[in-house]
XYZ file of C-alpha atoms in Angstrom:
424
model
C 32.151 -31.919 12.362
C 31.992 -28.196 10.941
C 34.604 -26.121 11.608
C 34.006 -22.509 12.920
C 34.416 -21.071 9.163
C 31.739 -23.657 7.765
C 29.747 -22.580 10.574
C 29.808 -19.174 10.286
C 29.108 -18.899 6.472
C 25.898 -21.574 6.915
C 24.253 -19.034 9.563
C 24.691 -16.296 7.362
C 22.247 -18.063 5.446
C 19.985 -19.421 7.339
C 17.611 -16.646 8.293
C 15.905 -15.004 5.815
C 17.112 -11.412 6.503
C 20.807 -10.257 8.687
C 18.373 -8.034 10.230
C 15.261 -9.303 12.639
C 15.082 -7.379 15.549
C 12.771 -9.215 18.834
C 13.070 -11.335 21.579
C 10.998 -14.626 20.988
C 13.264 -16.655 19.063
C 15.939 -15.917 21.520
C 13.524 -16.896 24.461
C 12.106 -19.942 22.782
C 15.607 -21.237 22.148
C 16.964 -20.587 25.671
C 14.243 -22.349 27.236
C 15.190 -25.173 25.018
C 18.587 -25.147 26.043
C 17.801 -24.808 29.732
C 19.254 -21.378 30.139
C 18.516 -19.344 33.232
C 19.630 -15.767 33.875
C 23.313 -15.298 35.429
C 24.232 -15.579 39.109
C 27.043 -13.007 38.714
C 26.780 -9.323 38.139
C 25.819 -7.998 34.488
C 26.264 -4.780 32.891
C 25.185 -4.141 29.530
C 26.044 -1.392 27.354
C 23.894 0.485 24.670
C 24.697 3.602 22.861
C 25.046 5.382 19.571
C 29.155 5.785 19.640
C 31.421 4.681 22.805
C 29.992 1.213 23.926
C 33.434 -0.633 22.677
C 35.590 1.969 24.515
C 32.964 1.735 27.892
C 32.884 -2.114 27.796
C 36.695 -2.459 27.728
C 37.212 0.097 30.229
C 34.814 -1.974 32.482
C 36.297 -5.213 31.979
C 39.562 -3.861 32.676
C 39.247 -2.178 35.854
C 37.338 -5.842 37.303
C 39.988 -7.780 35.471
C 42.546 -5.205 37.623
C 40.724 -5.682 40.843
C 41.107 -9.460 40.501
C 37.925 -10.578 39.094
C 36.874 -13.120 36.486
C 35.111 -11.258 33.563
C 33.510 -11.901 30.328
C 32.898 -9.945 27.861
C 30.472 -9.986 24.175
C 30.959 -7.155 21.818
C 30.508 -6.823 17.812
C 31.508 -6.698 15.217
C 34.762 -7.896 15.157
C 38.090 -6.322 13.327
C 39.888 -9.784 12.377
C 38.478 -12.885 14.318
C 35.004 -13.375 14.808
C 36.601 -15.226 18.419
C 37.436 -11.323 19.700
C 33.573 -11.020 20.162
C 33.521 -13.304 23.127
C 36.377 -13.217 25.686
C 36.813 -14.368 29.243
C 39.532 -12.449 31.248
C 40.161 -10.491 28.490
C 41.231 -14.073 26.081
C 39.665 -14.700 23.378
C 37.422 -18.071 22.629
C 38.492 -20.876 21.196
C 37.084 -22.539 17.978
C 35.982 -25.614 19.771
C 34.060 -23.803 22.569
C 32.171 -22.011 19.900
C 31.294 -25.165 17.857
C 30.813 -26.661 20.673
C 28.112 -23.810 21.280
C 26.911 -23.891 18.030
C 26.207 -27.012 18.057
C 23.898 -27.028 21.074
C 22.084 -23.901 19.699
C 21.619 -25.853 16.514
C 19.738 -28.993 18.298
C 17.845 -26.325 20.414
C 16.574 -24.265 18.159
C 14.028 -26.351 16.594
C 12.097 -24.433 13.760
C 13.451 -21.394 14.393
C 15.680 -19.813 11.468
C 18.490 -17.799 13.611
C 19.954 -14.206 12.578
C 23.884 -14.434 12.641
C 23.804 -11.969 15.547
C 21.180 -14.309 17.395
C 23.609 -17.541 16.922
C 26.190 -15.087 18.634
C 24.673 -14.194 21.581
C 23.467 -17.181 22.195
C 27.122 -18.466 21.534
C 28.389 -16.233 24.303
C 25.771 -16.868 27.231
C 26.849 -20.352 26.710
C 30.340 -19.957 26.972
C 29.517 -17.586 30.093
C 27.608 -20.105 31.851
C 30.421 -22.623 32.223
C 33.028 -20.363 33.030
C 32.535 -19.197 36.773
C 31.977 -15.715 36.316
C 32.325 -12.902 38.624
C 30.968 -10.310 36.093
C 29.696 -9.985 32.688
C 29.835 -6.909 30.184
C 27.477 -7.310 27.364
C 27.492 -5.001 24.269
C 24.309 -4.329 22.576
C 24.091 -4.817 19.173
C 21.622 -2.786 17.720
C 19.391 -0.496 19.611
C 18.763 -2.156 22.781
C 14.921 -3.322 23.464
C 14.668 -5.554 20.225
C 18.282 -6.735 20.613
C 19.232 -10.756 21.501
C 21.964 -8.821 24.174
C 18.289 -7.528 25.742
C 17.212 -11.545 27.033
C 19.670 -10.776 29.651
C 18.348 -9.177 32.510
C 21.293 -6.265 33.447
C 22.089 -5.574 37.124
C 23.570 -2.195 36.012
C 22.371 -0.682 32.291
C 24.497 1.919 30.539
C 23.455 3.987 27.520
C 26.591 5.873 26.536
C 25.152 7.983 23.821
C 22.609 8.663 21.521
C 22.629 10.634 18.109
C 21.019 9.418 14.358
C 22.201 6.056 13.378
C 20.679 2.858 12.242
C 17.645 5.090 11.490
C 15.502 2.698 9.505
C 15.449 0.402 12.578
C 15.646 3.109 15.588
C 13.322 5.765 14.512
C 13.739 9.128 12.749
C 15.342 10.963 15.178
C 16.812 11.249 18.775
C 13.582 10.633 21.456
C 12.748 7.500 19.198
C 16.732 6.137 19.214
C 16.702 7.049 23.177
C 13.529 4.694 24.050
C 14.795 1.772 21.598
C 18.277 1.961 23.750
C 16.777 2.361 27.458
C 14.750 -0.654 26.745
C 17.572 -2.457 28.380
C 16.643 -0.962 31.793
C 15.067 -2.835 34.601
C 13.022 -1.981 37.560
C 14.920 -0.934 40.109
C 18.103 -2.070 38.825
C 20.031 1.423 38.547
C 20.517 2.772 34.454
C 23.498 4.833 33.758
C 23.310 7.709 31.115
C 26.748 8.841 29.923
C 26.184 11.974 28.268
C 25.498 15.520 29.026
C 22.769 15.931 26.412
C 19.847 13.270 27.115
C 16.613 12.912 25.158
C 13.479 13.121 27.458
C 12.476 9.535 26.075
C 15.162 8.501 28.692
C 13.814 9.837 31.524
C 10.323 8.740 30.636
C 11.635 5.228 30.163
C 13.058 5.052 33.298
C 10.416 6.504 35.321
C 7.447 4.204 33.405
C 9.977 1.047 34.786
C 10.515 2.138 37.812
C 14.586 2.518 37.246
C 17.092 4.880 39.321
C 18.565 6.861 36.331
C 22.441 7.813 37.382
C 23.028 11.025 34.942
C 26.414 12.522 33.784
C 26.599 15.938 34.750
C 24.112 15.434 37.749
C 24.354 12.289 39.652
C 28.468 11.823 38.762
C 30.897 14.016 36.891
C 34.034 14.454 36.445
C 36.865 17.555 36.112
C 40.177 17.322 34.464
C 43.387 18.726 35.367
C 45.937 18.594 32.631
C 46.731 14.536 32.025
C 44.944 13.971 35.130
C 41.411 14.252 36.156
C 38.829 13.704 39.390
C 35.477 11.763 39.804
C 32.709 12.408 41.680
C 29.503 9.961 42.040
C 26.899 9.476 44.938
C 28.978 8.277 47.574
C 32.650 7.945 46.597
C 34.659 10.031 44.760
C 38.720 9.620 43.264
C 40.923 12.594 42.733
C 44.430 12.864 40.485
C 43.291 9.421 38.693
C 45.092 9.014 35.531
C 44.024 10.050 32.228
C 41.947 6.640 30.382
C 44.821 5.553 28.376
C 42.286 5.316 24.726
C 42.519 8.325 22.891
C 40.244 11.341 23.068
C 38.640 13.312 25.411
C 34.868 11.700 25.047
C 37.057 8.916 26.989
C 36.413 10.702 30.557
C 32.592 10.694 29.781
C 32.991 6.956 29.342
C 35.517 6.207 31.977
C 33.336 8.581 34.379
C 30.124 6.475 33.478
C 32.011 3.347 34.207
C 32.886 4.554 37.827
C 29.444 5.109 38.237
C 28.106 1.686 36.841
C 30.768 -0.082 39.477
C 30.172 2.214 42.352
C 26.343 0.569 41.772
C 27.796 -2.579 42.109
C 29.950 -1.860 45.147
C 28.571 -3.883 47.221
C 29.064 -6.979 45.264
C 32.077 -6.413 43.652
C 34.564 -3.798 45.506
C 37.146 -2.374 43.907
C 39.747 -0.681 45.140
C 41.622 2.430 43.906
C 44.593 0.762 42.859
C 42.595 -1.054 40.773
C 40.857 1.620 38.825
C 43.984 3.586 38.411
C 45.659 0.425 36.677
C 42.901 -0.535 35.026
C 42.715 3.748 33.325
C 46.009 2.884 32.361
C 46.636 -0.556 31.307
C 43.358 -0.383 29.119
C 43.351 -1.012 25.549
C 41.116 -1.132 22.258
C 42.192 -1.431 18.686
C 40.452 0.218 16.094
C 38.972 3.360 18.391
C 42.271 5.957 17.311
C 44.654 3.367 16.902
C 47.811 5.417 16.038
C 50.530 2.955 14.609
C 54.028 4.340 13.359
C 55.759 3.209 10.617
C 59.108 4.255 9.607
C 59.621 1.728 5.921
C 59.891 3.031 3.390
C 58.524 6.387 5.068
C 57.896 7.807 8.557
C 54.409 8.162 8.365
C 51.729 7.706 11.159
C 48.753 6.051 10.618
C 45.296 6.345 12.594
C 42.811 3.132 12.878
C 39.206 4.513 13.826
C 35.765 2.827 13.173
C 33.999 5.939 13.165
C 31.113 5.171 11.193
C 27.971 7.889 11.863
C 27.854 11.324 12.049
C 28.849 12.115 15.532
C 31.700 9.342 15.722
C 33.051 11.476 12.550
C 32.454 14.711 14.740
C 34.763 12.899 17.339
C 37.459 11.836 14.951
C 37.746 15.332 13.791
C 38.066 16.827 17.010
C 40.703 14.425 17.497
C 42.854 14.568 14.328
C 42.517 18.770 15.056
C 44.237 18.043 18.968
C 47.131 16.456 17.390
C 48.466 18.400 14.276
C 50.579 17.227 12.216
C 53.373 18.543 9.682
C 52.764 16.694 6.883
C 49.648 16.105 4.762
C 46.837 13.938 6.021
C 45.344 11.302 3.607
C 42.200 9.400 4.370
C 41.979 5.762 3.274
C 37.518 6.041 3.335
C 35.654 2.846 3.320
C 31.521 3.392 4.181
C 28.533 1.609 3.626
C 25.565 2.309 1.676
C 23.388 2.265 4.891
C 25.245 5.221 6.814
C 24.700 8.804 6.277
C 28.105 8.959 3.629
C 27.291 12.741 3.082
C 27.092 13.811 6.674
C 30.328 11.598 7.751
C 32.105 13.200 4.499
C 31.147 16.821 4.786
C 32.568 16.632 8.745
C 35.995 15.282 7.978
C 36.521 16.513 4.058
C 38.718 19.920 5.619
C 40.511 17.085 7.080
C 42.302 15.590 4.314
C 44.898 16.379 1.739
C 43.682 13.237 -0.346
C 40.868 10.588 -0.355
C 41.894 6.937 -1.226
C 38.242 5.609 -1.712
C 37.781 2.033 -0.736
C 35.766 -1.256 -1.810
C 34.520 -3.068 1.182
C 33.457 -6.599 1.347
C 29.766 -6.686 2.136
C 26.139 -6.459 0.838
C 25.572 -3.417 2.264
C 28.821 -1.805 0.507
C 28.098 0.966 -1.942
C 30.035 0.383 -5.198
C 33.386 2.086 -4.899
C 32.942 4.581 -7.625
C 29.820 5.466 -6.936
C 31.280 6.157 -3.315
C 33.846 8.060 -5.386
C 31.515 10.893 -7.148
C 29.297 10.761 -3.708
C 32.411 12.217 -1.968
C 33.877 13.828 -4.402
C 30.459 15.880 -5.257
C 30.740 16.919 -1.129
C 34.551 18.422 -1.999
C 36.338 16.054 -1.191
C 39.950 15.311 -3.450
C 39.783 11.903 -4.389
C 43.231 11.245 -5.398
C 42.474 7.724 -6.492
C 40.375 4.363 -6.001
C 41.117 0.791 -4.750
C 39.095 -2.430 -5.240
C 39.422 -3.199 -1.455
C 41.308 -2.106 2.048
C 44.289 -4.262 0.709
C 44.361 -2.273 -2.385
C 43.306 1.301 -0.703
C 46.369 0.775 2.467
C 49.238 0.375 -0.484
C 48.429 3.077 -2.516
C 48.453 5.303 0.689
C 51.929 3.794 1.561
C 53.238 4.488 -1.925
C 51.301 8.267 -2.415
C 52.735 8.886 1.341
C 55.967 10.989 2.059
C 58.280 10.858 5.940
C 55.520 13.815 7.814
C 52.755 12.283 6.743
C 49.806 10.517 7.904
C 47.095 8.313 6.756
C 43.630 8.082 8.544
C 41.668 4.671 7.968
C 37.737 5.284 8.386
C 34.639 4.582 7.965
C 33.622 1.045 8.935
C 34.725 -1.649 10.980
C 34.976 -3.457 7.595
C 37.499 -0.952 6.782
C 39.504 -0.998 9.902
C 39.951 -4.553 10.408
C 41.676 -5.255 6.941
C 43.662 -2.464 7.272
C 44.770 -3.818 10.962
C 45.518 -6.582 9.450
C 47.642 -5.275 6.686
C 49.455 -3.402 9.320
C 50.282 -6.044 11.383
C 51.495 -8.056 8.707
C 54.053 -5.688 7.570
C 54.901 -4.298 11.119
């Protein structure tokens, strides 16, 4: 028998390309394996930035009002098992071969994407494990996605700005009508910004789908550390502030309240439960602020931030909470992003750059990532072969006051979490 390692590495190379967005190899396998569409309640999440941050604060406030959730979200920081969990634990290795293997004998000629063997993974964990509720991350866009065989009870697009553009379209209307292709007629669609592209709308309205819209149909109104709600027909006042960090957190938190008011009727939730779950919820990687005092008291920040407006957000956040030492970034991107428009947001930022090697195809060689930055203005202070590498030199370059930021990929953040918690 493979183990979950073996496994992993042989679907990496079984499809020609990581990339193959559509829907038919996903079908045609499910149909093999006998799969039919849950019997609990499913919301899935799309968006540009904030679908980790909305999923979690989902799951938690169900998990909090006594209900048996599941969740599937990517990538992953450390384990590839954190991508599936079921009341908030993660899989096992067995389940997962286990799941694998039954993909494997179902799939018949049809060469998987890594992503594909995932989702398919998941739904087949979820349909053993007497669900109340599922929360589905989309992967990539949202109408070509594997998450997308999954018809949603609730939809929620969180955001949209430029990313993935070679795969979305050149710009925001084409990004917005990829990521409403997960609504459904007349299942309600949650948007979870203030600023909507039109393709939305139309979307909605061609489908026949009640569009809930932040700023219209719900909002919200802070008060200090606290802050209100109001939706269609409930509303919660002097809730507790969402305990991730940053204030695009109440324009996720607020479209969550909205996705479970849909749901109401199904799955009730009280108060109590929404106020614990604002407060007990957690994420790593989204502004993870970690303190270490050996051999200096610096504080370092964990964020994924990856595209233009996630970098937008990260500044906004390192400028709420100054600090009185210098700031260096520990910068890991890949070739695929928009490096310049990430850079020339955050390069004010930062005292020093630490530029850092990262462990995939996509990666851009680290001293060519070097002069990219440096040509924006940015002070590279030095290189490092990989996060490993990149993490010590900002321990040794750091002084007590100071703090080190860790950006620019989830291939970035997950070694460095990793190097944390080994020496915490």
């Amino acid at each position: 028998m493979r183990s979950l390692a073996d496994w992993l590495r042989w679907q990496e190379t079984l499809h020609p390309s990581a990339i193959d967005l559509g829907l038919d190899r996903m079908r045609r396998t499910l149909q093999r394996l006998g799969w039919r569409q849950p019997a609990c309640r499913v919301i899935t999440v799309a968006g540009t930035n904030g679908k980790g941050s909305t999923v979690a604060l989902t799951a938690r406030i169900l998990r909090e009002a006594g209900y048996r959730v599941g969740t599937f979200t990517s990538p992953h920081l450390i384990s590839y098992n954190e991508r599936i969990t079921i009341d908030g634990r993660e899989v096992s290795d067995a389940s997962l071969v286990a799941a694998f293997e039954r993909i494997d004998a179902a799939r018949g000629s049809d060469t998987l994407t890594f992503f594909e063997f995932n989702t398919l993974a998941a739904l087949l964990v979820f349909d053993t494990a007497c669900l109340d509720a599922i929360v589905l991350e989309v992967g990539l866009g949202g109408r070509l996605d594997s998450v997308n065989a999954v018809d949603a009870d609730v939809a929620v697009v969180t955001s949209i700005a430029l990313d993935h553009c070679d795969w979305l379209g050149p710009d925001v209307e084409s990004i917005g009508r990829e990521k409403a292709g997960i609504f459904r007629a007349g299942k309600p669609a949650i948007f979870g910004s203030r600023e909507m592209p039109a393709s939305i709308a139309a979307v909605a309205q061609e489908l026949g789908t009640p569009l809930y819209r932040l700023g219209q149909d719900f909002d919200w109104r802070r008060d200090g550390e606290r802050w209100s709600w109001r939706g269609r027909s409930s509303s919660y006042d002097d809730l507790p502030r969402p305990a991730l960090h940053g204030d695009l957190q109440f324009d996720n938190a607020s479209a969550v309240l909205c996705a479970l008011e849909c749901l109401s009727s199904r799955l009730p939730i009280k108060r109590e439960a929404i106020e614990q779950g604002l407060a007990n919820v957690t994420l790593p990687g989204r502004f993870q602020v970690f303190r270490r005092t050996q051999p200096a008291d610096v504080e370092w920040i964990l964020d994924v931030a990856h595209n233009p407006a996630a970098a937008q957000a990260l500044a906004g956040q390192l400028a709420s909470r100054p600090t009185g030492g210098r700031t260096i970034a520990v910068c890991g991107i890949l070739g695929d992003k928009d490096i310049e428009s990430i850079a020339s947001t955050l390069r004010g930022l930062f005292d020093a750059w630490i530029v850092v090697g990262l462990q995939s195809p996509r990666a851009v060689p680290v001293d060519a990532l070097s002069q990219r930055l440096s040509n924006l203005g940015a002070t590279v202070a030095t290189t490092a072969t990989d996060v490993a590498a990149g993490c010590e030199a900002a321990e040794t370059m750091s002084r007590s006051g100071d703090r080190i930021v860790v950006f620019g990929s989830f291939l970035t953040v997950g070694p460095a979490l990793e190097w944390l918690q080994a020496r915490s």
